[in-house]
């Protein structure tokens, strides 16, 4: 049974109907409230996200891929067990330690496609990286998301462990190298918030919702961050609100 079919077998076929940037009554969260949420989310998250954004903006190589993932995964508590157990980056020595086998396999099988996708992102212009997900044309966005979904499916088998279907790790690996367009998604978000196993559906939902929020508020989502976090991408901001939505959906 294929991986996606196996996941559907366990969860069933689900569709996205959750709003992340809107209250349950349909009223959009205010820019002030979102800014406060981003500010309160934690300096560790902010520092790590800005680091991976800056490191991967201009280029993508095997070293950048391995380093960014090794930087991000411990912050998201993805290295305590499973396929990436013990993985971390030691800045003082510029060295990656821990279990890197699966990570290297990800690059071997999907590195070429990753570099092609990064080139597409860069072709949109250096000044557009923060807002690329909503500023590009609908046709370009659809093509980009389909390529992102392709990479997701390519690396998913290397992310599967004895007690995990790999969805969480695969999404966070993509966020580590494509913070302009990818979204890191934890277990509760997959099951309770977005309720789908199709990563491309989630990314398109994110883009559509951000555009809807900006249209209704008259503000830009990337303006909803403290001044010291200048450079934060739309998915990085959206992720803060998606993490908050986990508790809302549980209730």
PDB file of C-alpha atoms in Angstrom, residues 118-243:
ATOM      1  CA  UNK A 118      14.705  27.195  -5.057  1.00  0.00           C
ATOM      2  CA  UNK A 119      15.628  28.617  -8.460  1.00  0.00           C
ATOM      3  CA  UNK A 120      11.946  29.165  -9.238  1.00  0.00           C
ATOM      4  CA  UNK A 121      11.548  31.018  -5.952  1.00  0.00           C
ATOM      5  CA  UNK A 122      14.618  33.150  -6.625  1.00  0.00           C
ATOM      6  CA  UNK A 123      13.349  33.992 -10.119  1.00  0.00           C
ATOM      7  CA  UNK A 124      10.491  35.914  -8.518  1.00  0.00           C
ATOM      8  CA  UNK A 125      12.998  38.532  -7.371  1.00  0.00           C
ATOM      9  CA  UNK A 126      15.114  38.987  -4.274  1.00  0.00           C
ATOM     10  CA  UNK A 127      12.777  41.628  -2.878  1.00  0.00           C
ATOM     11  CA  UNK A 128       9.735  39.353  -3.091  1.00  0.00           C
ATOM     12  CA  UNK A 129      10.934  36.458  -0.944  1.00  0.00           C
ATOM     13  CA  UNK A 130       8.857  37.427   2.114  1.00  0.00           C
ATOM     14  CA  UNK A 131       5.585  37.656   0.189  1.00  0.00           C
ATOM     15  CA  UNK A 132       6.207  35.367  -2.755  1.00  0.00           C
ATOM     16  CA  UNK A 133       3.343  33.061  -1.810  1.00  0.00           C
ATOM     17  CA  UNK A 134       0.695  35.737  -2.388  1.00  0.00           C
ATOM     18  CA  UNK A 135       2.433  38.076  -4.840  1.00  0.00           C
ATOM     19  CA  UNK A 136       3.126  35.575  -7.637  1.00  0.00           C
ATOM     20  CA  UNK A 137       0.502  34.860 -10.291  1.00  0.00           C
ATOM     21  CA  UNK A 138      -2.045  32.133  -9.611  1.00  0.00           C
ATOM     22  CA  UNK A 139      -0.565  29.934 -12.348  1.00  0.00           C
ATOM     23  CA  UNK A 140       2.963  30.336 -11.000  1.00  0.00           C
ATOM     24  CA  UNK A 141       1.754  29.664  -7.470  1.00  0.00           C
ATOM     25  CA  UNK A 142      -0.026  26.501  -8.531  1.00  0.00           C
ATOM     26  CA  UNK A 143       3.088  25.252 -10.321  1.00  0.00           C
ATOM     27  CA  UNK A 144       5.282  26.057  -7.330  1.00  0.00           C
ATOM     28  CA  UNK A 145       2.964  24.297  -4.894  1.00  0.00           C
ATOM     29  CA  UNK A 146       2.801  21.212  -7.082  1.00  0.00           C
ATOM     30  CA  UNK A 147       6.609  21.075  -7.138  1.00  0.00           C
ATOM     31  CA  UNK A 148       6.686  21.489  -3.357  1.00  0.00           C
ATOM     32  CA  UNK A 149       4.188  18.617  -3.036  1.00  0.00           C
ATOM     33  CA  UNK A 150       6.402  16.514  -5.293  1.00  0.00           C
ATOM     34  CA  UNK A 151       9.441  17.084  -3.054  1.00  0.00           C
ATOM     35  CA  UNK A 152       7.311  16.346   0.009  1.00  0.00           C
ATOM     36  CA  UNK A 153       6.338  12.946  -1.399  1.00  0.00           C
ATOM     37  CA  UNK A 154       9.933  12.205  -2.416  1.00  0.00           C
ATOM     38  CA  UNK A 155      11.344  12.725   1.076  1.00  0.00           C
ATOM     39  CA  UNK A 156       8.383  11.298   3.016  1.00  0.00           C
ATOM     40  CA  UNK A 157       9.620   7.652   2.986  1.00  0.00           C
ATOM     41  CA  UNK A 158      12.867   8.733   4.696  1.00  0.00           C
ATOM     42  CA  UNK A 159      10.851  10.471   7.426  1.00  0.00           C
ATOM     43  CA  UNK A 160       8.768   7.437   8.390  1.00  0.00           C
ATOM     44  CA  UNK A 161       9.702   5.768  11.677  1.00  0.00           C
ATOM     45  CA  UNK A 162       8.408   2.996  13.885  1.00  0.00           C
ATOM     46  CA  UNK A 163       5.862   5.286  15.506  1.00  0.00           C
ATOM     47  CA  UNK A 164       5.483   8.062  12.940  1.00  0.00           C
ATOM     48  CA  UNK A 165       4.020   8.370   9.455  1.00  0.00           C
ATOM     49  CA  UNK A 166       6.623  11.007   8.609  1.00  0.00           C
ATOM     50  CA  UNK A 167       4.260  13.870   7.784  1.00  0.00           C
ATOM     51  CA  UNK A 168       5.539  16.139  10.547  1.00  0.00           C
ATOM     52  CA  UNK A 169       9.229  15.677   9.783  1.00  0.00           C
ATOM     53  CA  UNK A 170       8.725  16.068   6.018  1.00  0.00           C
ATOM     54  CA  UNK A 171       6.873  19.365   6.442  1.00  0.00           C
ATOM     55  CA  UNK A 172       9.540  20.728   8.777  1.00  0.00           C
ATOM     56  CA  UNK A 173      12.358  19.724   6.468  1.00  0.00           C
ATOM     57  CA  UNK A 174      10.660  21.677   3.685  1.00  0.00           C
ATOM     58  CA  UNK A 175      10.196  24.682   5.943  1.00  0.00           C
ATOM     59  CA  UNK A 176      13.900  24.573   6.810  1.00  0.00           C
ATOM     60  CA  UNK A 177      14.889  25.072   3.173  1.00  0.00           C
ATOM     61  CA  UNK A 178      11.843  26.812   1.684  1.00  0.00           C
ATOM     62  CA  UNK A 179      10.691  29.154   4.482  1.00  0.00           C
ATOM     63  CA  UNK A 180       9.257  31.432   1.786  1.00  0.00           C
ATOM     64  CA  UNK A 181       6.518  28.971   0.830  1.00  0.00           C
ATOM     65  CA  UNK A 182       6.530  25.886   3.097  1.00  0.00           C
ATOM     66  CA  UNK A 183       4.709  25.400   6.395  1.00  0.00           C
ATOM     67  CA  UNK A 184       5.907  23.236   9.318  1.00  0.00           C
ATOM     68  CA  UNK A 185       2.982  21.152  10.593  1.00  0.00           C
ATOM     69  CA  UNK A 186       2.842  19.129  13.806  1.00  0.00           C
ATOM     70  CA  UNK A 187       0.679  16.099  14.549  1.00  0.00           C
ATOM     71  CA  UNK A 188      -2.212  18.015  16.096  1.00  0.00           C
ATOM     72  CA  UNK A 189      -2.315  20.400  13.152  1.00  0.00           C
ATOM     73  CA  UNK A 190      -2.433  17.558  10.632  1.00  0.00           C
ATOM     74  CA  UNK A 191      -5.223  15.772  12.493  1.00  0.00           C
ATOM     75  CA  UNK A 192      -7.248  18.495  14.199  1.00  0.00           C
ATOM     76  CA  UNK A 193      -6.584  21.767  12.395  1.00  0.00           C
ATOM     77  CA  UNK A 194      -6.087  21.150   8.668  1.00  0.00           C
ATOM     78  CA  UNK A 195      -7.576  17.637   8.614  1.00  0.00           C
ATOM     79  CA  UNK A 196      -5.971  16.529   5.378  1.00  0.00           C
ATOM     80  CA  UNK A 197      -2.971  14.485   4.255  1.00  0.00           C
ATOM     81  CA  UNK A 198      -2.378  16.585   1.135  1.00  0.00           C
ATOM     82  CA  UNK A 199       0.430  19.062   1.779  1.00  0.00           C
ATOM     83  CA  UNK A 200      -0.328  20.982  -1.411  1.00  0.00           C
ATOM     84  CA  UNK A 201      -3.897  21.604  -0.235  1.00  0.00           C
ATOM     85  CA  UNK A 202      -2.574  23.094   2.994  1.00  0.00           C
ATOM     86  CA  UNK A 203      -0.166  25.435   1.207  1.00  0.00           C
ATOM     87  CA  UNK A 204      -2.865  26.622  -1.200  1.00  0.00           C
ATOM     88  CA  UNK A 205      -5.243  27.085   1.740  1.00  0.00           C
ATOM     89  CA  UNK A 206      -2.595  29.168   3.508  1.00  0.00           C
ATOM     90  CA  UNK A 207      -2.041  31.377   0.455  1.00  0.00           C
ATOM     91  CA  UNK A 208      -5.772  31.874  -0.116  1.00  0.00           C
ATOM     92  CA  UNK A 209      -6.435  32.681   3.535  1.00  0.00           C
ATOM     93  CA  UNK A 210      -3.593  35.187   3.754  1.00  0.00           C
ATOM     94  CA  UNK A 211      -4.914  36.965   0.667  1.00  0.00           C
ATOM     95  CA  UNK A 212      -8.433  36.972   2.106  1.00  0.00           C
ATOM     96  CA  UNK A 213      -7.204  38.340   5.468  1.00  0.00           C
ATOM     97  CA  UNK A 214      -5.210  41.094   3.774  1.00  0.00           C
ATOM     98  CA  UNK A 215      -8.178  42.061   1.609  1.00  0.00           C
ATOM     99  CA  UNK A 216     -10.532  42.301   4.574  1.00  0.00           C
ATOM    100  CA  UNK A 217      -8.165  44.127   6.930  1.00  0.00           C
ATOM    101  CA  UNK A 218      -6.377  46.305   4.404  1.00  0.00           C
ATOM    102  CA  UNK A 219      -3.071  45.338   6.035  1.00  0.00           C
ATOM    103  CA  UNK A 220      -0.196  43.100   4.988  1.00  0.00           C
ATOM    104  CA  UNK A 221       0.442  40.056   7.131  1.00  0.00           C
ATOM    105  CA  UNK A 222       4.199  40.608   7.098  1.00  0.00           C
ATOM    106  CA  UNK A 223       3.637  43.971   8.783  1.00  0.00           C
ATOM    107  CA  UNK A 224       2.338  42.114  11.840  1.00  0.00           C
ATOM    108  CA  UNK A 225       5.744  41.434  13.333  1.00  0.00           C
ATOM    109  CA  UNK A 226       7.910  43.346  15.819  1.00  0.00           C
ATOM    110  CA  UNK A 227      10.548  45.588  14.254  1.00  0.00           C
ATOM    111  CA  UNK A 228      13.390  43.332  15.367  1.00  0.00           C
ATOM    112  CA  UNK A 229      11.947  40.471  13.318  1.00  0.00           C
ATOM    113  CA  UNK A 230      12.084  42.232   9.960  1.00  0.00           C
ATOM    114  CA  UNK A 231      12.509  39.572   7.281  1.00  0.00           C
ATOM    115  CA  UNK A 232       9.998  37.048   8.625  1.00  0.00           C
ATOM    116  CA  UNK A 233       8.207  35.254   5.763  1.00  0.00           C
ATOM    117  CA  UNK A 234       4.445  34.809   5.478  1.00  0.00           C
ATOM    118  CA  UNK A 235       4.536  31.050   6.292  1.00  0.00           C
ATOM    119  CA  UNK A 236       6.639  31.757   9.403  1.00  0.00           C
ATOM    120  CA  UNK A 237       4.011  34.217  10.633  1.00  0.00           C
ATOM    121  CA  UNK A 238       1.122  31.973   9.619  1.00  0.00           C
ATOM    122  CA  UNK A 239       2.724  29.106  11.528  1.00  0.00           C
ATOM    123  CA  UNK A 240       2.501  31.073  14.784  1.00  0.00           C
ATOM    124  CA  UNK A 241      -1.241  31.441  14.337  1.00  0.00           C
ATOM    125  CA  UNK A 242      -1.621  27.817  13.195  1.00  0.00           C
ATOM    126  CA  UNK A 243       0.096  26.662  16.392  1.00  0.00           C
TER     127      UNK A 243
END
